[in-house]
Short mmCIF file of C-alpha atoms in Angstrom, two decimals:
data_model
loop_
_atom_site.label_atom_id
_atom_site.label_comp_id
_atom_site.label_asym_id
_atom_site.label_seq_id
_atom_site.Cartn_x
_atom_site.Cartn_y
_atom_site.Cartn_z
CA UNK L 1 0.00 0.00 0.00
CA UNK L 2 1.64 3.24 -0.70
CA UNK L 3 2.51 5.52 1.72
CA UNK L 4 -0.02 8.50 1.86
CA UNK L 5 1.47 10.75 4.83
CA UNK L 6 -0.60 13.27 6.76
CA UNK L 7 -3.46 14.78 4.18
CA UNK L 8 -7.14 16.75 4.98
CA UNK L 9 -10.18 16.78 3.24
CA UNK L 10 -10.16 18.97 0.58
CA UNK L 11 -13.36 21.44 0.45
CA UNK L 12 -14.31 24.19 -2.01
CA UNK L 13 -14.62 26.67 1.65
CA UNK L 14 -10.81 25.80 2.34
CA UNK L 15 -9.05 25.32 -0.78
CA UNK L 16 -6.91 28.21 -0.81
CA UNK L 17 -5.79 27.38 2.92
CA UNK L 18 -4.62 23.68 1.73
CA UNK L 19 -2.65 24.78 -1.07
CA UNK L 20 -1.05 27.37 1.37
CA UNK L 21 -0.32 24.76 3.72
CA UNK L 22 3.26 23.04 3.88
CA UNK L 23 2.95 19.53 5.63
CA UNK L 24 0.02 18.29 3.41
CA UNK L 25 0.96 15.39 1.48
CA UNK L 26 -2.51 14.80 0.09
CA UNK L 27 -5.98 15.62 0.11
CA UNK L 28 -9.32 13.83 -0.07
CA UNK L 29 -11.91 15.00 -1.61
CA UNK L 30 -15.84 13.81 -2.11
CA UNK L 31 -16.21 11.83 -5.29
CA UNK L 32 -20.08 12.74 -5.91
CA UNK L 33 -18.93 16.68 -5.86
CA UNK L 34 -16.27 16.75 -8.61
CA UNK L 35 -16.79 16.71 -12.12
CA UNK L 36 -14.04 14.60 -13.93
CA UNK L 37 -13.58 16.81 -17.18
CA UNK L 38 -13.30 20.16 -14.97
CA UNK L 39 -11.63 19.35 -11.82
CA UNK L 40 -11.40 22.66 -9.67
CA UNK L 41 -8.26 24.69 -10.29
CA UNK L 42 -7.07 24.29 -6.52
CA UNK L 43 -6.98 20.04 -7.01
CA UNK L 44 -5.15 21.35 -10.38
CA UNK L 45 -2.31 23.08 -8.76
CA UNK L 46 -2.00 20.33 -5.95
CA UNK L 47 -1.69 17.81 -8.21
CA UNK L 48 0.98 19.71 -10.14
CA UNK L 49 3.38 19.74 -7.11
CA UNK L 50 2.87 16.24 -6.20
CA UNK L 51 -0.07 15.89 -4.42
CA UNK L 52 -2.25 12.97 -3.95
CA UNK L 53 -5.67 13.31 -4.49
CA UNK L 54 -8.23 10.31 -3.23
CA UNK L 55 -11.82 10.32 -3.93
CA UNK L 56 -14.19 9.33 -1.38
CA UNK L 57 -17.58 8.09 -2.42
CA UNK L 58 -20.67 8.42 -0.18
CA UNK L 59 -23.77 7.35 -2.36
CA UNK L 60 -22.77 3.64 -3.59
CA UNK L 61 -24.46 2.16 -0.43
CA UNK L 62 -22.03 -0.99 -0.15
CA UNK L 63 -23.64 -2.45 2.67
CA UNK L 64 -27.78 -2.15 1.11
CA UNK L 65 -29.47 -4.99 0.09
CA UNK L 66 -29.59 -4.40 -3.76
CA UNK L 67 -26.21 -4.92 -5.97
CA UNK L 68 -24.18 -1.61 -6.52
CA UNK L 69 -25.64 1.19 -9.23
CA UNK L 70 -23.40 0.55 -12.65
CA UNK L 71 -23.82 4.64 -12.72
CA UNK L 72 -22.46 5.43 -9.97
CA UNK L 73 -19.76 3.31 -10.01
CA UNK L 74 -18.51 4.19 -13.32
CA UNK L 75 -18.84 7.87 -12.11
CA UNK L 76 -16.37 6.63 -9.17
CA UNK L 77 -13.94 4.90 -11.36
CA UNK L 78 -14.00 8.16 -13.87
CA UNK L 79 -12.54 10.48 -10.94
CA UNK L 80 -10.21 7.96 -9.95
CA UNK L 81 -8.72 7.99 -13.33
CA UNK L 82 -8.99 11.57 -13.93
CA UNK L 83 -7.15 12.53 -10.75
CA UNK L 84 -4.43 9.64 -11.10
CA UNK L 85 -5.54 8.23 -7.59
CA UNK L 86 -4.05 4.87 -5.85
CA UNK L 87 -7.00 3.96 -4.55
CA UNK L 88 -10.78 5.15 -3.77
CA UNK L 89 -12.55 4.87 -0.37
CA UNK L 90 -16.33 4.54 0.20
CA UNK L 91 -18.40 3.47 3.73
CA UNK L 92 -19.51 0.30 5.38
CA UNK L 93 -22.89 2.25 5.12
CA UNK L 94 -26.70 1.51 3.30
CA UNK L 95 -28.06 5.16 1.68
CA UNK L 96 -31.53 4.12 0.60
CA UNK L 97 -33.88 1.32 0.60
CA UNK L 98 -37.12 0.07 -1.00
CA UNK L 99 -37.95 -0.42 -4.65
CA UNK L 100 -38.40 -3.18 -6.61
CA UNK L 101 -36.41 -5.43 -3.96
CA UNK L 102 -39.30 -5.31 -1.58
CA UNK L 103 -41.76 -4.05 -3.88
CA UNK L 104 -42.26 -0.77 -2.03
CA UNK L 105 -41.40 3.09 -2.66
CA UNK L 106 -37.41 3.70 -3.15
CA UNK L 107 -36.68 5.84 -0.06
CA UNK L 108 -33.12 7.83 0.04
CA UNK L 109 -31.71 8.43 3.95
CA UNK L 110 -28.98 11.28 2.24
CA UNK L 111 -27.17 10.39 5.37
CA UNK L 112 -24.98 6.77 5.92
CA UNK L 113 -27.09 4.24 8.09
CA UNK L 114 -25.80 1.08 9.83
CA UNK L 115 -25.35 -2.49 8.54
CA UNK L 116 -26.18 -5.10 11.01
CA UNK L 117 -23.43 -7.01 11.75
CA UNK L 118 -25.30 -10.10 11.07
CA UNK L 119 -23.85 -13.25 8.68
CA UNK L 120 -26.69 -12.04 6.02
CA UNK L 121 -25.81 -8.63 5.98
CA UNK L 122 -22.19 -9.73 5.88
CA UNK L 123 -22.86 -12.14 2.98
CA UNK L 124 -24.58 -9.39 0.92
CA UNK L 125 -21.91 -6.77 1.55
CA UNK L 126 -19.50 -8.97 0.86
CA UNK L 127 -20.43 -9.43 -2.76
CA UNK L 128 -21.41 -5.89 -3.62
CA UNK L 129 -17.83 -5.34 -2.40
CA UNK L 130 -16.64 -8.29 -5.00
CA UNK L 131 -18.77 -6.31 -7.72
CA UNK L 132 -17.21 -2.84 -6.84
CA UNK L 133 -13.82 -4.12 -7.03
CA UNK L 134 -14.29 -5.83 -10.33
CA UNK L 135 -15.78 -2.15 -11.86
CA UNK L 136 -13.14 0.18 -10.63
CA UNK L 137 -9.48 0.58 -11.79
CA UNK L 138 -7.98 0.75 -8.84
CA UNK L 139 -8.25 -0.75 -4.98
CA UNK L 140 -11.24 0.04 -3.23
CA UNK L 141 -11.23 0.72 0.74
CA UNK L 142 -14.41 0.62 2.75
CA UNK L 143 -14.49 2.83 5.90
CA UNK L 144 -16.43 1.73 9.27
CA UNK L 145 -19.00 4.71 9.71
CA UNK L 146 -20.73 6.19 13.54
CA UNK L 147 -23.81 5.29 14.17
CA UNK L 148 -27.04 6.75 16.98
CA UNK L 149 -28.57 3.53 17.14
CA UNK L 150 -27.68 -0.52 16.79
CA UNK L 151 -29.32 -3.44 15.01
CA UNK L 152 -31.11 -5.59 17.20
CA UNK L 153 -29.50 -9.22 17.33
CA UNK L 154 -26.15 -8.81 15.79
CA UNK L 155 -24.12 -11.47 15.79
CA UNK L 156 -20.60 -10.24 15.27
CA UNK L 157 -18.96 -7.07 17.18
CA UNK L 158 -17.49 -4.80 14.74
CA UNK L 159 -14.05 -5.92 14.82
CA UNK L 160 -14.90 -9.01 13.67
CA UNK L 161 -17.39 -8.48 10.91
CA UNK L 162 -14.28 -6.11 9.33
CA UNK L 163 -12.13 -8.82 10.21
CA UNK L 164 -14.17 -11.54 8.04
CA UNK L 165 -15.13 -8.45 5.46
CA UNK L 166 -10.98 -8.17 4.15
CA UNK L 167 -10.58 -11.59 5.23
CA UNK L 168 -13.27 -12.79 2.70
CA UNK L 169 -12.69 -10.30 -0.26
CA UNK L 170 -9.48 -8.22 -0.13
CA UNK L 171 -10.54 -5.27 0.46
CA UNK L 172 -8.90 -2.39 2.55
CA UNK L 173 -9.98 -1.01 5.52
CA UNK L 174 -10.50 2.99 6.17
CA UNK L 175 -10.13 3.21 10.00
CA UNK L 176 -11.82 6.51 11.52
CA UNK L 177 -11.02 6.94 14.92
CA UNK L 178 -13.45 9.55 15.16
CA UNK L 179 -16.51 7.07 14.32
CA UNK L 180 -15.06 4.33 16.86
CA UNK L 181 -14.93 7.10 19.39
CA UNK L 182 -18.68 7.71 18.52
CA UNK L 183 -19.86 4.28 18.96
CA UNK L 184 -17.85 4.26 22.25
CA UNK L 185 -20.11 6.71 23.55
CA UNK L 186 -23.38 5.95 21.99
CA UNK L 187 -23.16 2.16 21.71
CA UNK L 188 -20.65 1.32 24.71
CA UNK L 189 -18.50 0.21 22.16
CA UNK L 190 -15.09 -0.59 23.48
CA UNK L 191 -12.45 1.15 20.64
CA UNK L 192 -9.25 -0.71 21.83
CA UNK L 193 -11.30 -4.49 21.02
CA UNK L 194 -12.00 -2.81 17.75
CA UNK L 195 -8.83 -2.08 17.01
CA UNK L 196 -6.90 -5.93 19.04
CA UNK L 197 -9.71 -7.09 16.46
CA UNK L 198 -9.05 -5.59 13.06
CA UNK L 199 -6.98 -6.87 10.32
CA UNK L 200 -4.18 -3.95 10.36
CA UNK L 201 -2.06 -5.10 7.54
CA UNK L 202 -5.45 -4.08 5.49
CA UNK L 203 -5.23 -0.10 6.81
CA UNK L 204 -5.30 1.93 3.86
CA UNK L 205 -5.37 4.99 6.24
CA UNK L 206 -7.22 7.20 9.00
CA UNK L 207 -9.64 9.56 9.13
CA UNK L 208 -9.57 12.02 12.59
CA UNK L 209 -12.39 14.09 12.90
CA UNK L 210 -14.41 16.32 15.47
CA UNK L 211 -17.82 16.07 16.82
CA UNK L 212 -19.89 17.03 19.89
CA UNK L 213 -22.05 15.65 22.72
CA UNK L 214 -25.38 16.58 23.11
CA UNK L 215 -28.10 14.85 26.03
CA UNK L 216 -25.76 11.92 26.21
CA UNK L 217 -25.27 11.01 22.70
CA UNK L 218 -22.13 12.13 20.41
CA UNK L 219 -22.55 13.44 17.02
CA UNK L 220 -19.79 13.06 14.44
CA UNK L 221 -20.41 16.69 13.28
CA UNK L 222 -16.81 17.11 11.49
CA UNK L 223 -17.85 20.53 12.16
CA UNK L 224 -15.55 20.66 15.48
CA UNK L 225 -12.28 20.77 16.91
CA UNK L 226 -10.63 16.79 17.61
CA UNK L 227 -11.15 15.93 21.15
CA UNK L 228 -8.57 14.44 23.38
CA UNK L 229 -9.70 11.13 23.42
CA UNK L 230 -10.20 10.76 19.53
CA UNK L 231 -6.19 11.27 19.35
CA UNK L 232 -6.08 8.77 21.84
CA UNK L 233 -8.15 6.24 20.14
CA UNK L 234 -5.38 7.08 17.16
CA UNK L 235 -2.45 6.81 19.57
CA UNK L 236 -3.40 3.51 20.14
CA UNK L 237 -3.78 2.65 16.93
CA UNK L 238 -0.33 3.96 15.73
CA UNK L 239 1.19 1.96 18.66
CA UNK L 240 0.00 -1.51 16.79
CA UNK L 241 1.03 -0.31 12.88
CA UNK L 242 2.57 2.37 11.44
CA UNK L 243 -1.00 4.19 9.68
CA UNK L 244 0.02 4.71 5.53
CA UNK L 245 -1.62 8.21 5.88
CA UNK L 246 -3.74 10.19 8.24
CA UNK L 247 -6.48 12.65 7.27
CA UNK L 248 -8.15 15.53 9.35
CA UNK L 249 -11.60 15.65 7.83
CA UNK L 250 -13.84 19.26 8.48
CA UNK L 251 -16.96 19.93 6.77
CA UNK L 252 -18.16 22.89 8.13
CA UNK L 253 -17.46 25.72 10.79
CA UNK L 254 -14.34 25.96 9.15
CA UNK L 255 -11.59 28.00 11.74
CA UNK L 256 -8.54 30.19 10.18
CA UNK L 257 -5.96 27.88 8.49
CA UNK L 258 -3.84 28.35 11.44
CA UNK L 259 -6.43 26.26 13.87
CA UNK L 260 -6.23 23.40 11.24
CA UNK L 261 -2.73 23.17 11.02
CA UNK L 262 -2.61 22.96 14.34
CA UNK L 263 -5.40 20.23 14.64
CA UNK L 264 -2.93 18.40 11.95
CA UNK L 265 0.75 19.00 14.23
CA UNK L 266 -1.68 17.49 16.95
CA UNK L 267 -2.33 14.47 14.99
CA UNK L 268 1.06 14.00 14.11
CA UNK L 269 1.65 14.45 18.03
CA UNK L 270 -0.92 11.31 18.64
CA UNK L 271 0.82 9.26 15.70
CA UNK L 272 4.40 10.07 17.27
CA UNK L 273 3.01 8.84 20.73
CA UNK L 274 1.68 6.11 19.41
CA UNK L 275 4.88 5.02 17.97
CA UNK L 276 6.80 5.79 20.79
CA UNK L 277 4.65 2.77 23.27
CA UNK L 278 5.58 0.49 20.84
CA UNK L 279 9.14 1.02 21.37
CA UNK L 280 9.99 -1.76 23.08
CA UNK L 281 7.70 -4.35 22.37
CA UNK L 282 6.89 -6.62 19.29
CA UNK L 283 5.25 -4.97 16.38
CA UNK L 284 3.92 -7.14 13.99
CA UNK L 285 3.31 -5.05 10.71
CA UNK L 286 2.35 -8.19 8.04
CA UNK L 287 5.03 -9.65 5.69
CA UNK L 288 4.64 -8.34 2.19
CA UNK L 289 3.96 -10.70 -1.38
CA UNK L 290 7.11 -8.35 -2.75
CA UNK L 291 5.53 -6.02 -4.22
CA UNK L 292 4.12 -4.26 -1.84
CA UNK L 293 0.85 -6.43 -0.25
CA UNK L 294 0.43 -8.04 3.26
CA UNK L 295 0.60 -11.72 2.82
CA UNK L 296 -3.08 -12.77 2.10
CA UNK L 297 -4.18 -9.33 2.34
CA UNK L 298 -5.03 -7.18 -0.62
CA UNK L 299 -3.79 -9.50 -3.20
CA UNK L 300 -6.92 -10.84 -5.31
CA UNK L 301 -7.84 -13.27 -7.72
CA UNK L 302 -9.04 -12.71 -10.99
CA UNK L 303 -12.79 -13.65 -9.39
CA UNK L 304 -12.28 -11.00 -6.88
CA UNK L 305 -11.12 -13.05 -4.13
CA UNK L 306 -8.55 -13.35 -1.88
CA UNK L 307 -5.92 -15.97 -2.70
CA UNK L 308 -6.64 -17.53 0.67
CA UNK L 309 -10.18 -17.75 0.55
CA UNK L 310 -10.06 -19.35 -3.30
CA UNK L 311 -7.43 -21.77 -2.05
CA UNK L 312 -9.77 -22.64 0.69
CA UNK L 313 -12.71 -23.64 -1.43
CA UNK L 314 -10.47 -25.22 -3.40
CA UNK L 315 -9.17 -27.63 -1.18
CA UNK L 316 -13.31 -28.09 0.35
CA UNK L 317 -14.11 -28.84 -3.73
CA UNK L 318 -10.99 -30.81 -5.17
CA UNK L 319 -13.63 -32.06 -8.02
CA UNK L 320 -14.77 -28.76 -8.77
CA UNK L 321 -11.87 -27.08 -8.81
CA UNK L 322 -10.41 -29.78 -11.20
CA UNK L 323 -13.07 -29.17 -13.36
CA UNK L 324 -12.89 -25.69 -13.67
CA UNK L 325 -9.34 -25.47 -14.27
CA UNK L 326 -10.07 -28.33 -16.91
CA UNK L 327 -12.83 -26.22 -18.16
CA UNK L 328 -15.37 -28.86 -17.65
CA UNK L 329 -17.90 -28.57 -14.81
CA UNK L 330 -18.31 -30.61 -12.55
CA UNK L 331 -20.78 -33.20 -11.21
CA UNK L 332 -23.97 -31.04 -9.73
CA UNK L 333 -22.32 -27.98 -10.10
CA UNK L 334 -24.92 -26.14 -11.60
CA UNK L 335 -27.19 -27.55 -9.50
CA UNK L 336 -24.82 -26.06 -6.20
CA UNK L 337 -24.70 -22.99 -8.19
CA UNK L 338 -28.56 -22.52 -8.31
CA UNK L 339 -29.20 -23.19 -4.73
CA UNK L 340 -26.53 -20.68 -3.80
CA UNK L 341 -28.01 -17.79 -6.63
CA UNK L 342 -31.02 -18.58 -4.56
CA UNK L 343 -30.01 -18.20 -1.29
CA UNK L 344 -27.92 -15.35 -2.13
CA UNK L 345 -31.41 -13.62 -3.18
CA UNK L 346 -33.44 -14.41 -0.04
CA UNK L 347 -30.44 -13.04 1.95
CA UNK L 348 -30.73 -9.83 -0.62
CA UNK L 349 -34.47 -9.55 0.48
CA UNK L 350 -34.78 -10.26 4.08
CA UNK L 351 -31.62 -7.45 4.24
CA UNK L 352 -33.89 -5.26 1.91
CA UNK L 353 -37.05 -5.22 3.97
CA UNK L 354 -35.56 -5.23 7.69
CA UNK L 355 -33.58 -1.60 6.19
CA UNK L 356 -37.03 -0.80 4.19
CA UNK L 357 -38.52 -0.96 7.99
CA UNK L 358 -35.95 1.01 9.77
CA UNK L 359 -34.98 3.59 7.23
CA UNK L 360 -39.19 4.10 6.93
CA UNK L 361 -39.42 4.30 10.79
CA UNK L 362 -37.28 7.41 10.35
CA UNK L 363 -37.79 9.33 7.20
CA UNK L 364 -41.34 8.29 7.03
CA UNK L 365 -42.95 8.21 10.32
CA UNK L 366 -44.01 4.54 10.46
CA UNK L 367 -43.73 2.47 13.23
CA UNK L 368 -40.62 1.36 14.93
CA UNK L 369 -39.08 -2.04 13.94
CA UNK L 370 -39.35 -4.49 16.80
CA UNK L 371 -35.95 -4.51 18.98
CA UNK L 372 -34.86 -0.86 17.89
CA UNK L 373 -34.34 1.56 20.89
CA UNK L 374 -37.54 3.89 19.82
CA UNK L 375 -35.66 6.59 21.59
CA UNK L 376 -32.49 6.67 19.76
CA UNK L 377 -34.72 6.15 16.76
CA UNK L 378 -35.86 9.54 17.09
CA UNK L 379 -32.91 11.24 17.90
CA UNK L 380 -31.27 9.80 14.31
CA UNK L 381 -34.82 10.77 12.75
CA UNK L 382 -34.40 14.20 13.92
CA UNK L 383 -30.52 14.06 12.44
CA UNK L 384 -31.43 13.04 9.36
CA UNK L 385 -34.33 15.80 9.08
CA UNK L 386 -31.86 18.48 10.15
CA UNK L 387 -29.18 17.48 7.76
CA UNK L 388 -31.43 17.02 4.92
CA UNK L 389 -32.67 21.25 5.69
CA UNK L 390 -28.88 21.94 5.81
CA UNK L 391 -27.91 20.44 2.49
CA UNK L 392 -30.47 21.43 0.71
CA UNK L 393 -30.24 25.48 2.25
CA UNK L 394 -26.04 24.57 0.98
CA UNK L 395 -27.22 23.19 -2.34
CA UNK L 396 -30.10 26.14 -2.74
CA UNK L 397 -28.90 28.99 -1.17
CA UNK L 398 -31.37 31.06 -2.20
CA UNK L 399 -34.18 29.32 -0.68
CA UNK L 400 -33.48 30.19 3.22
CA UNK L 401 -32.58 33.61 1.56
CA UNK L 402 -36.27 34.35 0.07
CA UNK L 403 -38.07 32.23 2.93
CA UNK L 404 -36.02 33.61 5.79
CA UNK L 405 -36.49 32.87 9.19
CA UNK L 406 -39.62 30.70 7.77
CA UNK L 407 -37.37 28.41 5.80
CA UNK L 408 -36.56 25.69 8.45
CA UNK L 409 -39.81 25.42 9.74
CA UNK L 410 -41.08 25.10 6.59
CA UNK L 411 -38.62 22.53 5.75
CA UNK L 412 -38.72 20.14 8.76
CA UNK L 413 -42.96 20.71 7.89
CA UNK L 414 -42.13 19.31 4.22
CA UNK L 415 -40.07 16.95 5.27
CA UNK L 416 -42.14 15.02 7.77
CA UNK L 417 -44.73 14.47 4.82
CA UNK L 418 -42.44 13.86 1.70
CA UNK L 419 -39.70 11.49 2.34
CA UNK L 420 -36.78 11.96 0.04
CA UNK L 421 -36.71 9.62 -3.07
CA UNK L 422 -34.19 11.59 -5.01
CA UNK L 423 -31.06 13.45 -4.57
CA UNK L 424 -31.09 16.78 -2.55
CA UNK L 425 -31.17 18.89 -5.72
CA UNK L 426 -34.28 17.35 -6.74
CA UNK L 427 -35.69 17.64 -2.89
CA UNK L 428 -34.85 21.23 -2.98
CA UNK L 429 -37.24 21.42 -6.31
CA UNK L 430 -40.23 19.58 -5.15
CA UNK L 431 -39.77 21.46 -1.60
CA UNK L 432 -40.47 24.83 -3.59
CA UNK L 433 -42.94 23.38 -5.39
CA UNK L 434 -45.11 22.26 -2.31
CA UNK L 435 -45.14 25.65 -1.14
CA UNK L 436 -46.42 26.89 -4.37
CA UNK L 437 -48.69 24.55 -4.70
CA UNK L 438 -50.17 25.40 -0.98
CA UNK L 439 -50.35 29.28 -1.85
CA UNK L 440 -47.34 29.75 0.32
CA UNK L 441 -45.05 31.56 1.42
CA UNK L 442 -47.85 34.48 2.87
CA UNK L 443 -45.58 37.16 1.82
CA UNK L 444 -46.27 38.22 -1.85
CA UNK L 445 -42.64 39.57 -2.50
CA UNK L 446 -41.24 35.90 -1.44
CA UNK L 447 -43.93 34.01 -3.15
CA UNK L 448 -43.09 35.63 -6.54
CA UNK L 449 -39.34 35.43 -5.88
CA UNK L 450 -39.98 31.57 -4.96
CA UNK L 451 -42.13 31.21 -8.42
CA UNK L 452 -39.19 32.81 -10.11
CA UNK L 453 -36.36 30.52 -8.67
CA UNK L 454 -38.44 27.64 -9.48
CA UNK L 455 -39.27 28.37 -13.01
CA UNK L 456 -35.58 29.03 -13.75
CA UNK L 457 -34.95 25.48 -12.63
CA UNK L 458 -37.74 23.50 -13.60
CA UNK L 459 -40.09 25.41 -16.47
CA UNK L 460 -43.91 25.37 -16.27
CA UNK L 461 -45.88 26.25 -13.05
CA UNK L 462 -46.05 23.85 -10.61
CA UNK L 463 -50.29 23.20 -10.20
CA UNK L 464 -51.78 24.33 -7.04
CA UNK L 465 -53.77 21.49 -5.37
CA UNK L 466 -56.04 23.88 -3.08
CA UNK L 467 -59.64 22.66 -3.89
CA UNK L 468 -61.00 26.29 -4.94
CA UNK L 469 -58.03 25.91 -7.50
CA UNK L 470 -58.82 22.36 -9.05
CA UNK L 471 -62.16 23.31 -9.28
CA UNK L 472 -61.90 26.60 -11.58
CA UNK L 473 -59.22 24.02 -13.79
CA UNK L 474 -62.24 21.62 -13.40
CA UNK L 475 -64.65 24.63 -14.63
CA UNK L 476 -62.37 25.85 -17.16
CA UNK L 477 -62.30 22.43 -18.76
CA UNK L 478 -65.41 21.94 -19.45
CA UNK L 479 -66.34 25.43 -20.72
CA UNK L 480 -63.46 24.49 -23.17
CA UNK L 481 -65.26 21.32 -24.69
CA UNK L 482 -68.13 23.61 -25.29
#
């Protein structure tokens, strides 16, 4: 794996400030917000002097019940191409549920949501993973994400299912302290069996981010400074392997450039530390292939899997293996091959409806899932609701502008009845057009400005469904077949 060295996530807010800053080896920056053919000048000028640039995905949904979107992974490979990168990262994470799947409507959280550690849910993410890898031109690693709430009946803790996860297909691991720190807190998670868990000769690298606590429950806001015992969870870490790179992610709130490079000497601090304990005791680091790979780590087959795991089955299925390196198949093959197709889709839709359930509890207002603290299930529904207002004022800035002090309200209001099928782009359209439609806002002025924003983006009128409304288009209709 190559040797990244300290990096932050590049943002449009900051840009100047990274290119300014010395110790930056390379920068990170979200895959879904760059477009390939015009990368931003900034990225540009990094890449000029050197600079690596990594794309991070956040839409594939790895860990949902449906097979990965050919779009959106050919979107992924694109930047990866276009910005030379080693490798791209995306989350342990399900983004949407619903659809054809469970033959209900195709609901988007805009936000990353849990996997269950369960063998199913395992199972299915390991072959989306398998898929993924076999679309992109380079490595893929998958980064463990925080989470408010946990999966009734899980069946493996979460060092183990990301154990079994490279284990099983290769893939690397994105390690962010920050996110183990927030399951600490809100799931009693202990970080140090996380990490005595993990495979570390699969680290790709480390994000270190900020967050705060609110009513007992930590958000992973990467809108604040790192605390203490995030660098600790990371001194830990660095005292078990030597991290490839470490990156100080910020999203919003950004400080002056000097607070961040300070946040970034103080990660370096907690990776120096971390080397330091291990002075003196055994590191074990993974023996490389030669070029590069721990030993059964990384290295895949041309199926997509590890050389380990293929040997494995292998040696379970002398006669099939035979055949297929004779070219022949073997006796009942295709009938093994059916049953497991088969089972493989049952797992797809019992994953599919228990998320459909869950991610509907929240964005939907239907009732709680049996087993789910109802409690914590609000608190993430009133997350997701809030970050879904945010984005969208970020995406349409004009909106909060011509709605004011009214636009949040009137948000959250929209939100609790329209759950969001789309992308926030679209949500920001059909938001304006729901206030249209209702005769809102009150103000004339903000109405007309609101009509005007809308038309720009979308043409025609949206139709008002007030009943006094329908029923002069009802009237006009008819005087027209006259």
């Amino acid at each position: 794996m190559q040797r990244l060295g300290t990096g932050i996530g590049w943002r449009p807010e900051i840009a100047d400030a990274v290119e300014r800053m010395p110790d930056v080896d390379w920068v990170e920056v979200v895959s879904e917000n760059l477009c390939p053919d015009h990368p931003p000048e900034s990225l540009k000028r990094l890449r000029a002097r050197g600079v690596t640039v990594v794309p991070h995905g956040v839409s594939l949904g790895l860990g949902g019940a449906e097979r990965p979107d050919e779009g959106r992974l050919t979107a992924l490979a694109e930047r990866a191409l276009a910005l030379g990168s080693p490798l791209v990262t995306e989350h342990i994470a399900f983004v949407r549920a619903g659809g054809a799947l469970t033959a209900s409507p195709r609901l988007e959280a805009g936000h990353l949501l849990p996997v269950p550690r369960t063998r199913d849910a395992l199972d299915v993410l390991c072959e989306n993973i398998r898929v993924a890898q076999d679309a992109l031109p380079v490595p893929l690693a998958v980064e463990n994400i925080a989470a408010l709430l946990s999966w009734p009946g899980e069946e493996l803790s979460e060092g183990q299912f990301l154990y079994e996860l490279a284990d099983r297909t290769g893939v690397r691991l994105l390690i962010d302290v920050a996110n183990l720190h927030t399951n600490h807190v809100n799931q009693g998670e202990d970080p140090a069996r996380a990490l005595a868990e993990l495979p570390l000769e699969a680290l790709a690298y480390v994000h270190v981010a900020g967050g705060f606590e609110r009513d007992g429950v930590w958000h992973d806001s990467h809108a604040h400074p790192v605390p203490e015992p995030v660098l600790g969870i990371l001194s830990d870490l660095a005292s078990r392997v030597i991290p490839p790179g470490v990156l100080l992610e910020r999203d919003e709130n950004f400080p002056e450039p000097g607070e961040l490079e300070r946040e970034l000497a103080a990660i370096g601090k907690a990776v120096e530390l971390g080397r330091t304990a291990a002075v003196g005791r055994t590191a074990t680091v993974g023996r490389t292939d030669g070029v590069g790979h721990p030993a059964g780590i990384g290295r895949t087959t041309a199926g997509g899997r590890p050389p380990r795991a293929t040997a494995a089955r292998e040696a379970d299925e002398p006669e099939s293996a035979a055949a297929r390196k004779a070219g022949e198949p073997a006796a009942g093959e295709p009938e093994v091959i059916a049953a497991e197709s088969a089972v493989a889709e049952a797992t797809r839709q019992r994953l599919g409806l228990a998320q459909t359930a869950l991610l509907s509890a929240l964005v939907a207002g239907t009732p709680a899932p049996e087993g789910f603290d109802r409690v914590r299930l609000a608190v993430q529904a009133r997350a997701l609701a809030s970050k879904r207002a945010d984005v969208v004022a970020k995406i349409a800035p004009e909106l909060p502008v011509i709605l004011g002090a009214g636009y949040r309200p009137a948000f959250l209001a929209y939100a609790q009845a329209h759950p969001m099928s789309g992308g926030y782009r679209l949500d920001a359209m059909e938001f304006a057009a729901s206030l249209l439609s209702a005769g809102e806002p009150d103000d004339r002025e903000a109405r007309r400005a609101l009509r005007a924003w809308w038309l720009e983006r979308s043409g025609p009128a949206p139709r008002s469904h007030r009943p006094a409304v329908r029923a002069a288009r009802a009237a006009r209709r008819v005087l027209l077949r006259r």
